[in-house]
CSV table of C-alpha atoms in Angstrom, one decimal:
chain,number,residue,atom,x,y,z
A,1,MET,CA,-30.2,73.5,-9.4
A,2,SER,CA,-33.1,72.1,-7.3
A,3,PHE,CA,-35.7,74.1,-5.5
A,4,ARG,CA,-34.4,72.9,-2.0
A,5,THR,CA,-31.0,73.3,-2.9
A,6,ALA,CA,-31.8,76.9,-4.2
A,7,HIS,CA,-33.6,77.5,-0.6
A,8,PHE,CA,-30.7,76.1,1.3
A,9,THR,CA,-28.1,78.0,-0.7
A,10,VAL,CA,-30.2,81.4,-0.2
A,11,ALA,CA,-30.4,80.8,3.6
A,12,THR,CA,-26.9,79.9,4.2
A,13,ARG,CA,-25.6,82.9,2.0
A,14,PHE,CA,-27.8,85.0,4.6
A,15,ALA,CA,-26.4,83.3,7.3
A,16,LEU,CA,-22.9,83.9,6.8
A,17,ILE,CA,-23.7,87.5,5.7
A,18,GLU,CA,-25.2,88.2,9.3
A,19,HIS,CA,-22.1,86.5,11.2
A,20,GLY,CA,-20.0,88.7,9.0
A,21,ARG,CA,-21.8,92.0,10.2
A,22,ASN,CA,-21.0,91.0,13.6
A,23,ARG,CA,-17.9,93.2,14.1
A,24,PHE,CA,-17.5,92.6,17.7
A,25,ALA,CA,-17.2,88.7,17.2
A,26,MET,CA,-14.7,89.3,14.8
A,27,VAL,CA,-12.7,91.3,17.1
A,28,LEU,CA,-13.1,88.5,19.8
A,29,VAL,CA,-11.8,86.1,17.5
A,30,ALA,CA,-8.8,88.1,16.5
A,31,LEU,CA,-7.7,89.5,19.9
A,32,PHE,CA,-9.6,87.4,22.5
A,33,VAL,CA,-8.2,83.9,21.5
A,34,PRO,CA,-4.4,84.9,21.5
A,35,VAL,CA,-4.6,87.2,24.5
A,36,TRP,CA,-6.6,84.6,26.7
A,37,THR,CA,-4.4,81.6,25.7
A,38,THR,CA,-1.2,83.6,25.9
A,39,LEU,CA,-1.9,85.1,29.2
A,40,ALA,CA,-2.8,81.7,30.5
A,41,TYR,CA,0.5,80.1,29.3
A,42,LEU,CA,2.3,83.2,30.7
A,43,ALA,CA,0.7,83.6,34.0
A,44,MET,CA,0.2,80.1,35.5
A,45,PRO,CA,3.4,78.3,36.9
A,46,ASP,CA,5.0,75.5,34.8
A,47,ASP,CA,5.1,73.1,37.5
A,48,PRO,CA,4.3,69.8,36.8
A,49,ALA,CA,0.7,68.8,37.6
A,50,ARG,CA,0.2,65.1,38.4
A,51,MET,CA,-3.1,64.0,37.1
A,52,ARG,CA,-4.6,60.5,36.0
A,53,LEU,CA,-6.4,60.9,32.3
A,54,ARG,CA,-9.5,59.2,32.6
A,55,ALA,CA,-9.2,58.8,28.4
A,56,THR,CA,-6.4,56.5,28.6
A,57,GLY,CA,-5.8,55.5,32.2
A,58,GLU,CA,-2.3,57.1,31.9
A,59,THR,CA,-0.9,59.0,34.7
A,60,LEU,CA,0.6,62.2,33.5
A,61,ALA,CA,2.7,65.2,34.8
A,62,PRO,CA,2.2,68.0,32.2
A,63,HIS,CA,3.1,71.6,32.8
A,64,GLY,CA,0.7,73.5,34.6
A,65,ASN,CA,0.7,76.3,32.1
A,66,GLU,CA,0.3,73.9,29.1
A,67,LEU,CA,-2.5,72.3,30.7
A,68,THR,CA,-3.9,75.8,31.5
A,69,GLU,CA,-3.7,77.3,28.1
A,70,ILE,CA,-5.6,73.9,26.5
A,71,SER,CA,-8.4,74.8,29.0
A,72,GLY,CA,-8.0,78.5,28.2
A,73,ALA,CA,-8.1,77.7,24.4
A,74,LEU,CA,-11.4,75.6,25.0
A,75,ASN,CA,-12.9,78.2,27.0
A,76,ALA,CA,-12.4,80.9,24.2
A,77,VAL,CA,-13.7,78.4,21.0
A,78,THR,CA,-17.1,77.8,23.4
A,79,LEU,CA,-17.6,81.3,24.2
A,80,ILE,CA,-16.9,82.6,20.8
A,81,THR,CA,-19.0,80.2,19.0
A,82,GLY,CA,-21.8,80.2,21.5
A,83,PHE,CA,-22.0,84.2,21.6
A,84,MET,CA,-21.9,84.2,17.6
A,85,MET,CA,-24.7,81.9,17.2
A,86,PHE,CA,-26.8,83.3,19.9
A,87,ALA,CA,-26.4,86.9,18.5
A,88,ALA,CA,-27.1,85.6,15.1
A,89,THR,CA,-30.4,83.8,16.3
A,90,PHE,CA,-31.5,86.4,18.8
A,91,SER,CA,-31.4,89.3,16.3
A,92,GLY,CA,-32.5,87.2,13.5
A,93,SER,CA,-35.8,85.5,15.0
A,94,GLY,CA,-38.1,87.9,13.7
A,95,PHE,CA,-36.9,87.5,10.0
A,96,ASP,CA,-36.8,83.9,10.4
A,97,ARG,CA,-40.2,83.8,11.9
A,98,ARG,CA,-41.6,86.1,8.8
A,99,LEU,CA,-39.7,83.7,6.4
A,100,ALA,CA,-41.6,80.4,8.0
A,101,LEU,CA,-44.9,82.4,8.2
A,102,ALA,CA,-44.4,83.3,4.4
A,103,GLY,CA,-43.8,80.0,3.4
A,104,TYR,CA,-40.2,79.4,3.6
A,105,PRO,CA,-39.2,75.6,4.3
A,106,ARG,CA,-37.8,75.4,7.7
A,107,VAL,CA,-35.4,72.7,7.0
A,108,PRO,CA,-33.1,75.0,4.8
A,109,LEU,CA,-33.1,77.5,7.4
A,110,VAL,CA,-31.8,75.2,9.8
A,111,LEU,CA,-29.4,73.2,7.8
A,112,ALA,CA,-28.2,77.0,6.9
A,113,LYS,CA,-27.7,77.5,10.6
A,114,VAL,CA,-25.9,74.2,11.0
A,115,THR,CA,-23.5,74.9,8.0
A,116,ALA,CA,-22.9,78.3,9.6
A,117,LEU,CA,-22.2,76.8,13.0
A,118,ALA,CA,-19.9,74.2,11.2
A,119,LEU,CA,-17.7,76.9,9.3
A,120,VAL,CA,-17.5,79.2,12.2
A,121,SER,CA,-16.4,76.3,14.8
A,122,ALA,CA,-13.6,75.1,12.0
A,123,VAL,CA,-12.3,78.7,11.7
A,124,VAL,CA,-12.1,79.5,15.3
A,125,ALA,CA,-10.9,76.2,16.5
A,126,GLY,CA,-8.1,76.2,13.5
A,127,TYR,CA,-7.0,79.7,14.8
A,128,ALA,CA,-6.9,78.6,18.5
A,129,THR,CA,-4.9,75.7,17.3
A,130,ALA,CA,-2.3,77.6,15.7
A,131,VAL,CA,-2.0,80.1,18.3
A,132,THR,CA,-1.4,77.2,21.0
A,133,CYS,CA,1.3,75.7,18.5
A,134,LEU,CA,3.1,79.2,18.6
A,135,ALA,CA,3.9,78.7,22.5
A,136,TRP,CA,4.7,74.9,22.7
A,137,THR,CA,4.1,71.8,20.5
A,138,PRO,CA,1.1,69.5,21.5
A,139,ARG,CA,1.8,65.8,20.6
A,140,GLN,CA,-1.4,65.7,18.3
A,141,PRO,CA,-2.3,69.0,16.9
A,142,LEU,CA,-4.9,67.6,14.6
A,143,LEU,CA,-6.8,66.2,17.3
A,144,LEU,CA,-6.5,69.1,19.4
A,145,ALA,CA,-8.1,71.1,16.6
A,146,ALA,CA,-10.8,68.2,16.3
A,147,ALA,CA,-11.6,68.6,20.0
A,148,LEU,CA,-12.0,72.4,19.9
A,149,PHE,CA,-14.1,71.8,16.7
A,150,CYS,CA,-16.5,69.7,18.6
A,151,ALA,CA,-16.7,71.8,21.6
A,152,GLY,CA,-17.4,74.9,19.4
A,153,LEU,CA,-20.2,72.9,18.0
A,154,THR,CA,-21.8,72.0,21.1
A,155,TYR,CA,-21.7,75.4,22.5
A,156,GLY,CA,-22.9,77.1,19.1
A,157,ALA,CA,-26.0,74.8,19.2
A,158,LEU,CA,-26.4,75.9,22.9
A,159,GLY,CA,-26.2,79.4,21.3
A,160,VAL,CA,-29.0,78.8,18.9
A,161,GLY,CA,-31.2,77.4,21.4
A,162,PHE,CA,-30.8,80.2,24.1
A,163,GLY,CA,-31.4,82.7,21.1
A,164,SER,CA,-34.6,80.9,20.4
A,165,LEU,CA,-36.1,80.3,24.0
A,166,LEU,CA,-34.8,83.5,26.0
A,167,ARG,CA,-36.4,86.7,25.7
A,168,ARG,CA,-33.7,89.4,26.6
A,169,GLU,CA,-30.4,89.5,25.0
A,170,VAL,CA,-28.4,89.6,28.7
A,171,GLU,CA,-29.9,86.3,29.8
A,172,GLY,CA,-28.5,84.5,26.8
A,173,MET,CA,-25.1,85.9,27.3
A,174,PHE,CA,-24.9,85.2,30.9
A,175,ALA,CA,-26.4,81.7,30.3
A,176,ILE,CA,-23.5,81.1,27.8
A,177,VAL,CA,-20.5,82.7,30.0
A,178,MET,CA,-21.4,80.8,33.1
A,179,THR,CA,-21.9,77.5,31.6
A,180,SER,CA,-18.4,77.7,30.0
A,181,ILE,CA,-16.7,78.7,32.9
A,182,ILE,CA,-18.3,76.1,35.4
A,183,ASP,CA,-18.2,73.5,32.8
A,184,LEU,CA,-14.3,74.0,32.2
A,185,ALA,CA,-13.3,75.3,35.5
A,186,LEU,CA,-14.1,72.2,37.3
A,187,GLN,CA,-12.2,70.1,34.8
A,188,ASN,CA,-8.7,71.5,35.0
A,189,PRO,CA,-6.8,70.0,37.9
A,190,VAL,CA,-4.5,73.1,38.0
A,191,THR,CA,-7.5,75.1,39.6
A,192,SER,CA,-9.9,72.4,40.7
A,193,SER,CA,-9.2,69.7,43.3
A,194,GLY,CA,-12.2,67.9,42.1
A,195,ALA,CA,-11.5,67.4,38.3
A,196,ASP,CA,-11.3,63.6,38.7
A,197,ALA,CA,-14.6,63.4,40.5
A,198,PRO,CA,-17.2,61.0,38.9
A,199,VAL,CA,-19.6,64.1,38.3
A,200,VAL,CA,-17.3,65.7,35.6
A,201,ARG,CA,-18.3,63.1,33.2
A,202,TYR,CA,-21.6,64.8,32.8
A,203,LEU,CA,-20.6,68.4,32.0
A,204,PRO,CA,-21.1,69.6,28.4
A,205,SER,CA,-17.5,69.7,27.2
A,206,TYR,CA,-15.9,66.6,29.0
A,207,GLY,CA,-15.1,64.6,25.8
A,208,ALA,CA,-13.5,67.8,24.3
A,209,MET,CA,-11.4,68.2,27.4
A,210,GLN,CA,-10.2,64.6,27.5
A,211,ALA,CA,-9.5,64.5,23.9
A,212,SER,CA,-7.5,68.0,24.0
A,213,THR,CA,-5.6,66.9,27.0
A,214,VAL,CA,-4.7,63.6,25.4
A,215,ALA,CA,-3.7,65.5,22.3
A,216,GLY,CA,-1.4,67.8,24.2
A,217,PHE,CA,0.6,65.1,26.2
A,218,SER,CA,-0.1,61.7,24.8
A,219,SER,CA,0.0,59.7,21.8
A,220,SER,CA,-3.0,57.7,22.4
A,221,PRO,CA,-6.3,57.7,20.0
A,222,VAL,CA,-9.4,58.6,21.6
A,223,PRO,CA,-12.0,58.6,19.1
A,224,GLY,CA,-14.6,57.5,21.8
A,225,HIS,CA,-14.3,60.9,23.6
A,226,LEU,CA,-14.9,62.5,20.5
A,227,ALA,CA,-17.9,60.5,20.1
A,228,VAL,CA,-19.1,61.8,23.5
A,229,GLN,CA,-18.6,65.3,22.6
A,230,LEU,CA,-20.6,64.7,19.2
A,231,ALA,CA,-23.2,63.2,21.2
A,232,TRP,CA,-23.6,66.4,23.3
A,233,PHE,CA,-23.8,68.4,20.2
A,234,ALA,CA,-26.8,66.2,19.1
A,235,ALA,CA,-28.7,66.7,22.3
A,236,ALA,CA,-28.0,70.4,22.0
A,237,ALA,CA,-29.2,70.6,18.3
A,238,LEU,CA,-32.4,68.6,19.4
A,239,VAL,CA,-33.1,71.6,22.0
A,240,ALA,CA,-32.1,74.4,19.6
A,241,VAL,CA,-34.1,72.8,16.7
A,242,ALA,CA,-37.0,72.8,19.3
A,243,GLY,CA,-36.7,76.4,20.1
A,244,PHE,CA,-36.1,77.4,16.5
A,245,ARG,CA,-39.6,75.6,15.8
A,246,ARG,CA,-41.3,77.1,18.5
A,247,SER,CA,-40.1,80.7,17.8
A,248,THR,CA,-41.0,80.5,14.0
A,249,ARG,CA,-44.4,78.6,14.5
A,250,SER,CA,-47.7,80.3,13.3
A,251,PRO,CA,-49.7,82.1,16.1
A,252,LEU,CA,-52.6,80.4,14.8
A,253,SER,CA,-51.4,77.2,15.6
A,254,SER,CA,-51.3,78.2,19.1
A,255,GLY,CA,-54.7,79.2,19.5
A,256,ALA,CA,-53.9,82.9,19.5
A,257,PRO,CA,-56.6,85.2,17.9
A,258,ALA,CA,-55.9,86.1,14.4
A,259,PRO,CA,-54.8,89.6,13.4
A,260,PRO,CA,-57.7,92.2,12.3
A,261,PRO,CA,-58.2,92.6,8.8
A,262,ARG,CA,-56.2,95.3,6.8
A,263,GLN,CA,-58.0,97.8,4.9
A,264,GLU,CA,-56.3,99.5,1.6
A,265,GLY,CA,-53.2,101.6,2.7
A,266,GLY,CA,-52.2,99.5,5.3
A,267,ALA,CA,-54.7,100.8,7.9
A,268,VAL,CA,-56.3,98.5,10.5
A,269,GLY,CA,-60.0,98.2,10.0
A,270,LEU,CA,-61.8,98.1,13.1
A,271,PRO,CA,-65.4,96.6,13.0
A,272,ALA,CA,-68.3,99.2,13.8
A,273,PRO,CA,-70.2,98.5,17.0
A,274,ARG,CA,-73.5,96.7,16.5
A,275,ARG,CA,-76.7,98.7,17.5
A,276,SER,CA,-80.1,96.7,18.7
A,277,ALA,CA,-83.4,98.3,17.3
A,278,ALA,CA,-84.2,98.7,21.0
A,279,SER,CA,-81.5,100.8,21.8
A,280,SER,CA,-81.0,102.8,18.7
A,281,PRO,CA,-81.7,106.3,19.3
A,282,THR,CA,-85.0,107.6,17.1
A,283,PRO,CA,-84.0,110.1,14.7
A,284,PRO,CA,-85.6,113.8,15.4
A,285,PRO,CA,-88.5,114.8,13.4
A,286,THR,CA,-87.9,116.7,10.2
A,287,PRO,CA,-88.8,120.4,10.9
A,288,THR,CA,-91.7,121.6,8.4
A,289,THR,CA,-92.3,125.3,7.2
A,290,PRO,CA,-95.6,126.5,8.0
A,291,PRO,CA,-97.7,127.6,5.3
A,292,THR,CA,-97.8,131.4,4.4
A,293,VAL,CA,-100.6,133.3,3.5
A,294,SER,CA,-100.6,135.5,0.6
A,295,ASP,CA,-101.6,139.3,0.8
A,296,THR,CA,-104.6,138.9,-1.6
A,297,GLU,CA,-106.3,136.1,0.4
A,298,ALA,CA,-106.1,138.0,3.5
A,299,ASP,CA,-108.1,140.6,1.9
């Protein structure tokens, strides 16, 4: 095993261990995905919702509850992957910074995060696709899984970027939640009358939403929209890499003062203040004992 491969393997193992320790995320994967998608399917009416699918140009009339379940699956996948990557990056930023300052290469650390993100997105996307197929059968289940996977990659990269750039945990969680809600709510024709507006093309999950809708109700291939979603992932990954580089850089490279030297035992040694010759106090004179006269000499 080469030196670089060993670095990558160790970093990937620690990244996966960090995700495995996030018990709350495991609960979200196990419960939030089926609960959210099932409620979306059962609560929404099954009336046909006429829509024009931009990806293929077809005019479709899918059941409203099935279309909302697809949107709910996308929402669940993006929230969970974004949350998991943000939590791992935010809590491990100090450890990553110490590794980088100690000489650990940054490239294996970044590749390890990408590998962990791909594995997390694949597991969550496959699970969400299986849950969706329990309620009804999409036309192209593999395309649906691919669309969910690409959306998970995008929001996972956004989570890494938020975890590297934001200072407080609540800021990152709010950013992930609001981005996913606004992104997907505007694209669902059941809940938004502006789903066909031109502005939705610039939303982060536009390609995944179009591909997953085609997967549910059409037999046409749409590799171009998966490519659009992967382009969003590449843009989010660039932001994440820039944030990771910023959070792990040395303070000496940014002009910050070097930390004071340490003495033995870990105590910080502070330099003694200098004193000029004029201002230094004159030492007091040494007291002298007066000579004593013996009794013989006195006589």
